[in-house]
Amino acid sequence: MNIFSPDWLASFWTRDFIDANLVVFVNLFGALVLGMVVGYERAYHGRAAGMRTYGLVCMASAALTVFVGYPEYWYGGQGPHVPGGDPTRVVQGIVTGIGFLGAGIIMKDGMSISGLTTAASVWASCVIGILVGVGFYFAAILLALLSAALMMWGSRLEMHLPSRHAIGVVLHFVENYLPTEDYLINLLHVHGFDLARQSVSITLDRGCSEWRFVAVAQNRHSDISMPSLATLFRSLPEIDRVQLAHARN
């Protein structure tokens, strides 16, 4: 087999081969839309993994699943005749290895998690390389374009959709003052926030208490900004120190 012969190169662009790539693309686009729908629910509640992360993972997973169904088009139609074993085992090893690489990109800083979308994009680029490797060039190009478009404009789309942003709050109370959860719930509710109860962490040290928690806005347009909220907390006599930061948990 001469890989430089015009007939072999042309085998990558037959009508049937292009149709198979288009089927892959339709599956990719559908998976992208559905993944973004699921991710929007997470983005709405201020979670770190939002529409872009879910869309990339869902789309890349669909690409890995659908191309396996067309072994007759692997390597320009030479897939069934290529010696050396099952290529899907190679794919499995690549995906597993890239998964560990992506895990190293994810960082947690206090109540905020970052790097999830970058990790998902690394995993998606791995799938692009796999599609190129088996000869699905058209599908690989479309996957690359969809991934790049999602990363560039996905965040803008999220900004225009209703969402509830979250704030990581650290309150250090004066000595011998022990607040209750109801106290915090009422304090936040008046100013347009809800307490995420599963995020509460309490530290007691020598009569002083420190509460760490996530406050989630009741709607997208909260009545009070983060600097104003910090000033409000600091003005209360029972609060000694305040620390606020955007949180995506």
Coordinates of C-alpha atoms in Angstrom, one line a residue, residues 9-148:
L9 CA -5.3 9.9 -0.5
A10 CA -8.6 10.2 -2.4
S11 CA -10.1 7.4 -0.3
F12 CA -10.3 9.9 2.6
W13 CA -12.7 12.1 0.7
T14 CA -15.2 9.7 -0.9
R15 CA -18.9 10.5 -0.7
D16 CA -19.5 7.7 1.8
F17 CA -16.6 8.9 3.9
I18 CA -17.8 12.5 4.0
D19 CA -21.3 11.3 4.9
A20 CA -19.8 9.4 7.8
N21 CA -18.0 12.5 9.0
L22 CA -21.3 14.5 8.7
V23 CA -23.0 11.9 10.9
V24 CA -20.3 12.3 13.4
F25 CA -20.7 16.1 13.3
V26 CA -24.4 15.9 13.8
N27 CA -23.8 13.8 16.9
L28 CA -21.2 16.2 18.1
F29 CA -23.5 19.2 17.7
G30 CA -26.4 17.5 19.5
A31 CA -24.1 16.4 22.3
L32 CA -22.8 19.9 22.6
V33 CA -26.3 21.4 22.9
L34 CA -27.5 18.8 25.4
G35 CA -24.3 19.1 27.5
M36 CA -24.7 22.9 27.7
V37 CA -28.3 22.5 28.8
V38 CA -27.2 20.3 31.7
G39 CA -24.3 22.6 32.4
Y40 CA -26.6 25.7 32.6
E41 CA -28.3 24.2 35.7
R42 CA -24.9 24.1 37.4
A43 CA -23.9 27.6 36.1
Y44 CA -27.3 29.0 37.3
H45 CA -26.5 27.9 40.9
G46 CA -22.9 29.3 40.8
R47 CA -21.0 26.1 40.4
A48 CA -17.6 25.9 38.9
A49 CA -18.5 23.3 36.2
G50 CA -20.8 25.2 33.9
M51 CA -22.0 25.2 30.3
R52 CA -18.6 25.2 28.7
T53 CA -17.2 22.3 30.8
Y54 CA -20.3 20.2 30.4
G55 CA -20.5 21.0 26.7
L56 CA -16.9 20.0 26.0
V57 CA -17.1 16.8 27.9
C58 CA -20.4 15.7 26.4
M59 CA -19.3 16.5 22.9
A60 CA -15.9 14.8 23.2
S61 CA -17.5 11.7 24.7
A62 CA -19.9 11.6 21.8
A63 CA -17.0 11.8 19.4
L64 CA -15.3 8.9 21.0
T65 CA -18.4 6.8 21.0
V66 CA -19.7 7.5 17.5
F67 CA -16.5 7.0 15.5
V68 CA -16.2 3.5 16.9
G69 CA -19.3 2.6 14.9
Y70 CA -17.5 3.3 11.6
P71 CA -14.5 1.0 11.6
E72 CA -14.8 0.6 7.8
Y73 CA -13.7 4.2 7.4
W74 CA -10.7 4.2 9.7
Y75 CA -7.4 5.1 8.1
G76 CA -9.0 5.9 4.8
G77 CA -11.0 2.7 4.6
Q78 CA -8.1 0.5 5.5
G79 CA -9.2 0.1 9.2
P80 CA -10.3 -3.5 8.9
H81 CA -7.1 -4.5 7.2
V82 CA -4.6 -2.7 9.5
P83 CA -2.6 -5.3 11.5
G84 CA -1.6 -4.9 15.1
G85 CA -4.7 -5.2 17.2
D86 CA -7.7 -3.2 18.3
P87 CA -7.2 0.6 18.0
T88 CA -9.9 1.2 20.6
R89 CA -7.5 -0.1 23.3
V90 CA -5.0 2.6 22.3
V91 CA -7.8 5.2 22.5
Q92 CA -8.7 3.9 26.0
G93 CA -5.1 4.4 27.2
I94 CA -4.9 7.9 25.7
V95 CA -8.2 9.0 27.3
T96 CA -7.2 7.6 30.7
G97 CA -3.8 9.3 30.6
I98 CA -5.2 12.7 29.5
G99 CA -7.7 12.4 32.4
F100 CA -4.8 12.4 34.9
L101 CA -3.3 15.4 33.1
G102 CA -6.5 17.3 33.3
A103 CA -6.8 16.5 37.0
G104 CA -3.5 18.3 37.6
I105 CA -4.9 21.5 36.0
I106 CA -7.8 21.8 38.4
M107 CA -7.0 24.1 41.4
K108 CA -9.0 24.8 44.6
D109 CA -8.4 28.1 46.3
G110 CA -10.6 28.4 49.4
M111 CA -14.2 28.1 48.3
S112 CA -13.4 28.6 44.6
I113 CA -12.5 26.0 42.1
S114 CA -10.7 26.9 38.8
G115 CA -9.3 25.1 35.8
L116 CA -12.3 22.8 35.1
T117 CA -12.9 24.3 31.6
T118 CA -9.2 24.2 30.8
A119 CA -9.1 20.5 31.9
A120 CA -12.1 19.7 29.8
S121 CA -10.6 21.5 26.8
V122 CA -7.4 19.4 27.1
W123 CA -9.5 16.3 27.1
A124 CA -11.4 17.5 24.1
S125 CA -8.1 18.2 22.3
C126 CA -7.1 14.6 23.0
V127 CA -10.3 13.5 21.2
I128 CA -9.4 15.8 18.3
G129 CA -6.1 14.1 18.0
I130 CA -7.7 10.7 18.0
L131 CA -10.1 11.6 15.2
V132 CA -7.1 12.9 13.2
G133 CA -5.2 9.7 13.9
V134 CA -8.0 7.4 12.6
G135 CA -8.5 9.6 9.5
F136 CA -11.7 11.4 10.4
Y137 CA -10.2 14.8 9.4
F138 CA -13.5 16.5 8.7
A139 CA -15.0 15.5 12.0
A140 CA -11.8 16.5 13.8
I141 CA -11.8 20.0 12.2
L142 CA -15.5 20.5 13.2
L143 CA -14.8 19.4 16.7
A144 CA -11.9 21.8 17.0
L145 CA -14.0 24.7 15.7
L146 CA -16.9 23.9 18.0
S147 CA -14.6 23.6 21.0
A148 CA -12.8 26.9 20.2

